Coordinates of C-alpha atoms in Angstrom, one line a residue:
M1339 CA 95.9 129.0 93.9
K1340 CA 99.1 130.5 92.4
G1341 CA 101.1 129.3 89.5
R1342 CA 100.2 126.7 86.8
T1343 CA 98.3 123.5 87.6
I1344 CA 97.4 120.6 85.4
V1345 CA 94.4 118.7 86.7
L1346 CA 93.7 115.1 85.4
D1347 CA 90.3 113.9 86.3
H1348 CA 86.9 112.9 84.8
I1349 CA 83.6 114.6 84.2
G1350 CA 81.2 111.8 85.0
E1351 CA 82.7 108.9 83.1
I1352 CA 84.5 111.0 80.5
E1353 CA 88.2 111.6 80.7
A1354 CA 89.2 115.2 80.9
A1355 CA 92.2 117.5 81.6
A1356 CA 92.3 121.1 82.8
Y1357 CA 95.0 123.7 82.7
L1358 CA 94.8 126.4 85.4
V1359 CA 96.8 129.6 85.6
D1360 CA 96.6 131.1 89.1
G1361 CA 93.4 129.2 89.6
K1362 CA 91.7 130.4 86.4
L1363 CA 90.8 127.9 83.8
D1364 CA 93.0 128.5 80.7
D1365 CA 92.4 125.3 78.7
I1366 CA 90.2 122.2 78.9
L1367 CA 90.5 118.9 77.1
I1368 CA 87.5 116.5 77.1
D1369 CA 87.4 113.1 75.4
H1370 CA 85.3 112.8 72.3
E1371 CA 82.1 110.9 72.5
N1372 CA 81.4 108.5 69.6
A1373 CA 83.9 110.1 67.3
P1374 CA 87.5 109.3 66.2
R1375 CA 90.0 111.3 68.1
P1376 CA 92.3 113.7 66.2
G1377 CA 95.6 111.8 65.6
A1378 CA 94.0 108.4 65.2
I1379 CA 95.4 106.4 62.3
F1380 CA 93.4 104.2 60.1
R1381 CA 93.8 101.9 57.1
A1382 CA 91.1 103.5 55.0
I1383 CA 89.6 102.3 51.7
C1384 CA 89.1 104.8 48.9
D1385 CA 85.4 105.0 48.1
R1386 CA 84.7 107.6 45.5
P1387 CA 86.3 110.8 44.2
I1388 CA 84.7 114.2 44.7
K1389 CA 84.6 115.9 41.4
G1390 CA 85.4 119.5 41.3
Q1391 CA 87.2 119.4 44.7
G1392 CA 90.0 116.9 43.9
G1393 CA 89.2 115.0 47.1
M1394 CA 88.3 111.4 47.9
M1395 CA 85.7 109.9 50.2
M1396 CA 87.2 107.1 52.3
R1397 CA 85.6 104.2 54.2
L1398 CA 86.6 103.8 57.8
P1399 CA 85.6 100.9 60.2
E1400 CA 82.1 100.6 61.5
G1401 CA 80.5 102.4 58.6
E1402 CA 82.2 105.8 59.2
T1403 CA 83.3 107.9 56.3
A1404 CA 86.3 110.2 55.9
F1405 CA 87.2 113.0 53.5
L1406 CA 90.7 113.3 52.1
R1407 CA 91.2 116.7 50.5
Q1408 CA 94.0 115.7 48.2
G1409 CA 92.9 112.6 46.3
K1410 CA 94.7 112.9 43.0
G1411 CA 96.0 109.6 41.7
L1412 CA 93.9 107.5 44.0
R1413 CA 91.4 104.9 42.8
P1414 CA 88.3 103.4 44.4
G1415 CA 89.1 100.3 46.4
Q1416 CA 92.7 101.3 47.1
A1417 CA 93.9 101.1 50.7
L1418 CA 95.6 104.1 52.2
L1419 CA 97.0 105.0 55.6
V1420 CA 95.3 108.2 56.9
Q1421 CA 95.3 110.2 60.1
V1422 CA 92.4 112.1 61.6
T1423 CA 93.1 115.9 61.6
G1424 CA 90.1 117.3 63.3
I1425 CA 86.5 117.0 64.4
A1426 CA 83.8 116.4 61.9
E1427 CA 80.8 118.7 61.8
D1428 CA 77.4 117.1 62.3
G1429 CA 76.5 115.1 59.1
K1430 CA 79.9 115.5 57.6
A1431 CA 82.8 113.1 57.0
V1432 CA 85.8 112.9 59.3
P1433 CA 88.7 115.0 58.0
V1434 CA 91.9 113.0 57.3
T1435 CA 95.3 113.4 55.8
D1436 CA 97.7 110.9 54.2
R1437 CA 100.6 112.7 55.7
V1438 CA 100.7 110.5 58.8
L1439 CA 103.0 111.4 61.7
F1440 CA 103.7 109.9 65.1
K1441 CA 103.8 112.6 67.8
S1442 CA 104.9 112.4 71.4
R1443 CA 106.1 114.8 74.1
Y1444 CA 109.7 115.1 72.7
A1445 CA 109.7 113.5 69.3
I1446 CA 107.7 113.5 66.0
V1447 CA 108.4 110.7 63.6
T1448 CA 107.4 111.5 60.0
P1449 CA 107.3 108.6 57.5
G1450 CA 107.8 109.8 53.9
K1451 CA 109.6 112.9 55.0
P1452 CA 113.2 111.9 55.8
G1453 CA 115.6 114.2 57.6
L1454 CA 116.5 115.1 61.2
N1455 CA 115.3 118.5 62.5
I1456 CA 115.3 120.3 65.8
S1457 CA 112.8 122.9 66.8
R1458 CA 113.9 126.4 66.0
Q1459 CA 112.8 127.5 69.4
I1460 CA 115.9 125.8 70.7
T1461 CA 118.6 128.3 69.9
D1462 CA 121.5 127.2 72.1
E1463 CA 124.0 125.5 69.7
D1464 CA 125.4 123.3 72.5
V1465 CA 121.9 122.0 73.3
R1466 CA 121.2 121.4 69.7
D1467 CA 124.5 119.4 69.3
E1468 CA 123.6 117.3 72.4
L1469 CA 120.2 116.5 71.0
L1470 CA 121.6 115.5 67.7
A1471 CA 123.9 113.1 69.4
V1472 CA 121.0 111.5 71.3
A1473 CA 119.1 111.2 68.0
H1474 CA 122.0 109.7 66.1
E1475 CA 122.5 107.2 68.9
V1476 CA 119.0 105.7 68.8
F1477 CA 117.4 106.7 65.5
D1478 CA 118.3 104.5 62.6
S1479 CA 115.3 104.7 60.2
P1480 CA 114.4 105.9 56.8
Y1481 CA 111.7 108.0 58.4
G1482 CA 112.1 111.7 59.3
L1483 CA 112.5 112.9 62.9
I1484 CA 111.7 116.2 64.6
L1485 CA 112.8 116.9 68.1
R1486 CA 110.3 119.3 69.8
S1487 CA 111.1 122.4 71.8
S1488 CA 110.2 120.5 75.0
C1489 CA 113.5 118.6 74.6
E1490 CA 115.4 121.6 76.0
G1491 CA 116.3 120.8 79.6
A1492 CA 114.7 117.3 79.4
D1493 CA 116.3 114.0 80.5
E1494 CA 118.2 112.5 77.5
A1495 CA 117.1 109.0 78.4
E1496 CA 113.4 110.1 78.2
I1497 CA 114.0 111.7 74.9
A1498 CA 115.7 108.6 73.6
E1499 CA 112.8 106.5 74.9
D1500 CA 110.3 108.7 73.1
I1501 CA 112.2 108.4 69.8
L1502 CA 112.2 104.6 70.0
A1503 CA 108.6 104.4 71.0
M1504 CA 107.4 106.6 68.1
T1505 CA 109.6 104.7 65.6
A1506 CA 108.2 101.4 66.8
M1507 CA 104.7 102.7 66.5
A1508 CA 105.4 103.9 62.9
D1509 CA 106.8 100.5 62.0
A1510 CA 103.7 98.7 63.3
A1511 CA 101.3 101.1 61.5
L1512 CA 103.1 100.9 58.2
A1513 CA 103.3 97.2 58.4
D1514 CA 99.4 97.1 58.4
A1515 CA 98.9 99.7 55.7
E1516 CA 97.9 97.1 53.1
G1517 CA 94.6 95.3 53.2
T1518 CA 91.1 95.1 51.6
T1519 CA 89.1 96.3 54.6
P1520 CA 89.3 99.5 56.8
E1521 CA 90.9 99.1 60.2
A1522 CA 91.8 101.3 63.1
L1523 CA 95.6 101.1 63.7
T1524 CA 95.9 103.6 66.6
E1525 CA 93.1 105.2 68.6
G1526 CA 94.7 108.6 69.1
D1527 CA 95.6 110.1 72.4
G1528 CA 93.1 110.8 75.2
P1529 CA 93.0 114.1 77.2
H1530 CA 95.5 112.9 79.9
T1531 CA 98.0 111.8 77.3
V1532 CA 97.5 115.0 75.2
A1533 CA 98.0 117.1 78.4
W1534 CA 101.4 115.3 79.1
R1535 CA 102.4 115.7 75.4
E1536 CA 101.4 119.3 74.9
W1537 CA 101.4 121.1 78.3
T1538 CA 105.1 120.9 78.8
G1539 CA 105.9 123.9 80.9
S1540 CA 106.6 123.8 84.6
A1541 CA 103.3 123.0 86.5
E1542 CA 101.9 121.2 89.4
V1543 CA 100.1 118.0 88.3
V1544 CA 97.0 116.9 90.3
T1545 CA 95.6 113.4 89.6
E1546 CA 93.3 112.8 92.6
A1547 CA 89.7 111.8 91.6
G1548 CA 87.3 114.7 92.4
S1549 CA 89.9 117.4 91.8
F1550 CA 87.7 119.2 89.2
A1551 CA 85.2 119.8 92.0
H1552 CA 87.7 120.5 94.7
L1553 CA 89.7 123.0 92.6
G1554 CA 86.7 124.8 91.1
V1555 CA 87.1 123.5 87.6
L1556 CA 83.4 122.4 87.4
D1557 CA 82.2 125.8 88.6
Q1558 CA 84.2 127.6 85.9
L1559 CA 83.0 125.1 83.3
D1560 CA 79.4 126.1 84.1
S1561 CA 80.1 129.6 82.7
L1562 CA 80.9 128.2 79.3
A1563 CA 77.3 127.6 78.6
Q1564 CA 76.6 131.3 78.8
P1565 CA 77.4 133.4 75.7
K1566 CA 78.1 136.6 77.6
I1567 CA 81.7 137.2 78.7
T1568 CA 82.6 140.1 80.9
L1569 CA 85.8 141.8 79.8
G1570 CA 86.4 144.4 82.5
E1571 CA 86.3 146.9 79.7
G1572 CA 82.8 146.1 78.4
F1573 CA 81.6 142.7 77.4
M1574 CA 81.2 140.3 74.4
Y1575 CA 78.8 137.6 73.3
V1576 CA 80.2 134.5 71.7
E1577 CA 77.5 132.5 70.0
P1578 CA 77.9 129.5 67.6
T1579 CA 75.4 129.1 64.7
R1580 CA 75.2 126.4 62.1
A1581 CA 77.2 128.5 59.6
L1582 CA 79.6 130.4 61.8
V1583 CA 80.6 131.7 65.2
A1584 CA 79.3 135.2 65.9
V1585 CA 81.1 137.5 68.3
D1586 CA 79.5 140.8 69.3
V1587 CA 81.6 143.3 71.3
N1588 CA 79.9 146.0 73.4
T1589 CA 81.0 148.9 75.7
G1590 CA 77.8 149.2 77.7
N1591 CA 76.6 152.7 78.4
D1592 CA 79.9 154.5 77.5
T1593 CA 79.9 155.1 73.8
S1594 CA 83.1 157.3 73.6
P1595 CA 85.9 156.4 71.2
A1596 CA 88.2 155.6 74.1
A1597 CA 85.7 153.2 75.6
A1598 CA 85.3 151.5 72.2
L1599 CA 89.0 151.0 71.8
K1600 CA 89.4 149.6 75.3
A1601 CA 86.5 147.1 74.8
N1602 CA 87.8 146.0 71.4
L1603 CA 91.3 145.5 72.7
A1604 CA 90.0 143.6 75.7
A1605 CA 88.0 141.4 73.4
A1606 CA 91.0 140.7 71.2
R1607 CA 93.0 139.5 74.2
A1608 CA 90.1 137.4 75.6
L1609 CA 88.9 135.8 72.4
P1610 CA 91.5 132.9 72.0
R1611 CA 90.7 131.6 75.5
A1612 CA 86.9 132.0 74.9
L1613 CA 87.1 129.9 71.7
R1614 CA 89.5 127.4 73.1
L1615 CA 87.5 126.6 76.2
R1616 CA 84.2 126.4 74.2
G1617 CA 85.8 124.2 71.5
L1618 CA 84.5 126.7 68.8
A1619 CA 86.1 126.8 65.3
G1620 CA 85.3 127.1 61.6
Q1621 CA 84.3 130.6 60.3
I1622 CA 84.3 133.3 63.0
T1623 CA 82.9 136.7 62.5
I1624 CA 83.5 139.5 65.0
D1625 CA 81.4 142.7 65.2
F1626 CA 83.7 145.0 67.1
V1627 CA 82.4 148.3 68.5
S1628 CA 82.6 151.0 65.8
M1629 CA 86.0 152.6 65.7
S1630 CA 88.3 154.6 63.4
K1631 CA 90.5 152.9 60.8
A1632 CA 93.6 153.9 62.9
H1633 CA 92.2 152.0 65.9
R1634 CA 91.4 149.1 63.6
K1635 CA 95.1 148.6 63.1
Q1636 CA 95.7 148.5 66.8
V1637 CA 92.9 145.9 67.3
E1638 CA 94.2 143.7 64.5
Q1639 CA 97.7 143.8 65.9
S1640 CA 96.3 142.8 69.3
L1641 CA 94.4 139.9 67.7
R1642 CA 97.5 138.6 65.9
A1643 CA 99.5 138.7 69.1
S1644 CA 96.8 136.9 71.0
F1645 CA 96.3 134.1 68.5
K1646 CA 100.1 133.7 68.0
A1647 CA 100.2 132.1 71.4
D1648 CA 97.2 130.0 70.9
P1649 CA 97.8 126.3 70.2
I1650 CA 95.0 125.9 67.6
E1651 CA 95.7 127.0 64.0
T1652 CA 93.8 130.2 63.3
S1653 CA 93.9 132.3 60.1
L1654 CA 93.1 136.0 60.5
V1655 CA 91.4 136.8 57.2
G1656 CA 90.7 140.5 57.7
W1657 CA 88.0 143.2 57.6
T1658 CA 84.9 143.0 55.5
P1659 CA 83.4 146.0 53.7
M1660 CA 80.8 146.2 56.5
G1661 CA 83.5 146.5 59.1
L1662 CA 83.3 143.0 60.5
F1663 CA 86.5 141.0 61.1
E1664 CA 86.7 137.4 59.8
M1665 CA 88.8 134.4 61.0
Q1666 CA 89.0 130.8 60.1
R1667 CA 89.9 128.3 62.9
K1668 CA 90.8 124.7 62.6
R1669 CA 88.3 122.2 64.1
E1670 CA 90.6 120.3 66.5
R1671 CA 88.0 119.9 69.3
P1672 CA 84.3 119.3 69.6
P1673 CA 82.1 122.1 71.0
F1674 CA 82.0 122.1 74.8
P1675 CA 79.6 119.4 75.8
G1676 CA 77.6 121.2 78.4
H1677 CA 75.3 118.3 78.9
L1678 CA 78.1 116.4 80.7
L1679 CA 77.9 118.8 83.6
R1680 CA 74.3 117.9 84.2
T1681 CA 75.4 114.3 84.9
V1682 CA 78.0 115.2 87.6

């Protein structure tokens, strides 16, 4: 299969979306089980401040708890509109922010941050002027508005519809911001909607039930349960622990400096996809094959280039005194639920 393909299907009863490039799995979205989706909006109730961290524990519906990092000025019992920003680790509170936004394929509405902005990726001034005209025609609100890069070349009527839909959603949520009990105001987007919203490039879209099996997606998902990843130039192991994700790069039998550099560069290119498909995040520590400091610079440049194209926010921290490379990755997805494949 050549080209790019978006496959919308289910794994058992769980909604999922796959992104294939020339038949190879490049990304996978699987609905969360028993956890609030990132992007979900709640009216939360302030519970107790966390001394020393400046944060606030929040009460959500059904006895769930959330953690707001910036809780200055808030008081227990106060209602606050919050949005889920990521996946909670086992035994920890759901991470939330009070900077709520309403995001769709073409438009992002930002209450509390007025102004009209167009993605910097759209550089054609004529296109920018046309988009401004569309926005001014339909957007009459004190909120802020961001037009995303996907607007370039899109149908103006669809862009206008998106702006109106997100504005109406913001109006409805803010109207329910006050209250004495926690309440879910939006449930967040599922994998099929996120795929439509974020995978905006040209691609064939397949929606027939059973397409995951027919197109080989399930077979490729099987490999995600294995820590070993063959690189062509050596191999690496990607293994999550309670504290961090450990990555170990190896050359095999060839221990020459050239082989070490080739394996390390191959690992740097492959790592974003490996983490993305496995839903791994948090602190990541990489044990590259031993190399010179000059080669370290090449590997770090390759890492930065690879993660620049990755959709999940990742901070490249740098080298430790022991020669390990550390990264911090935002938890936007749960770890790949391998148990689902056993139910198919």
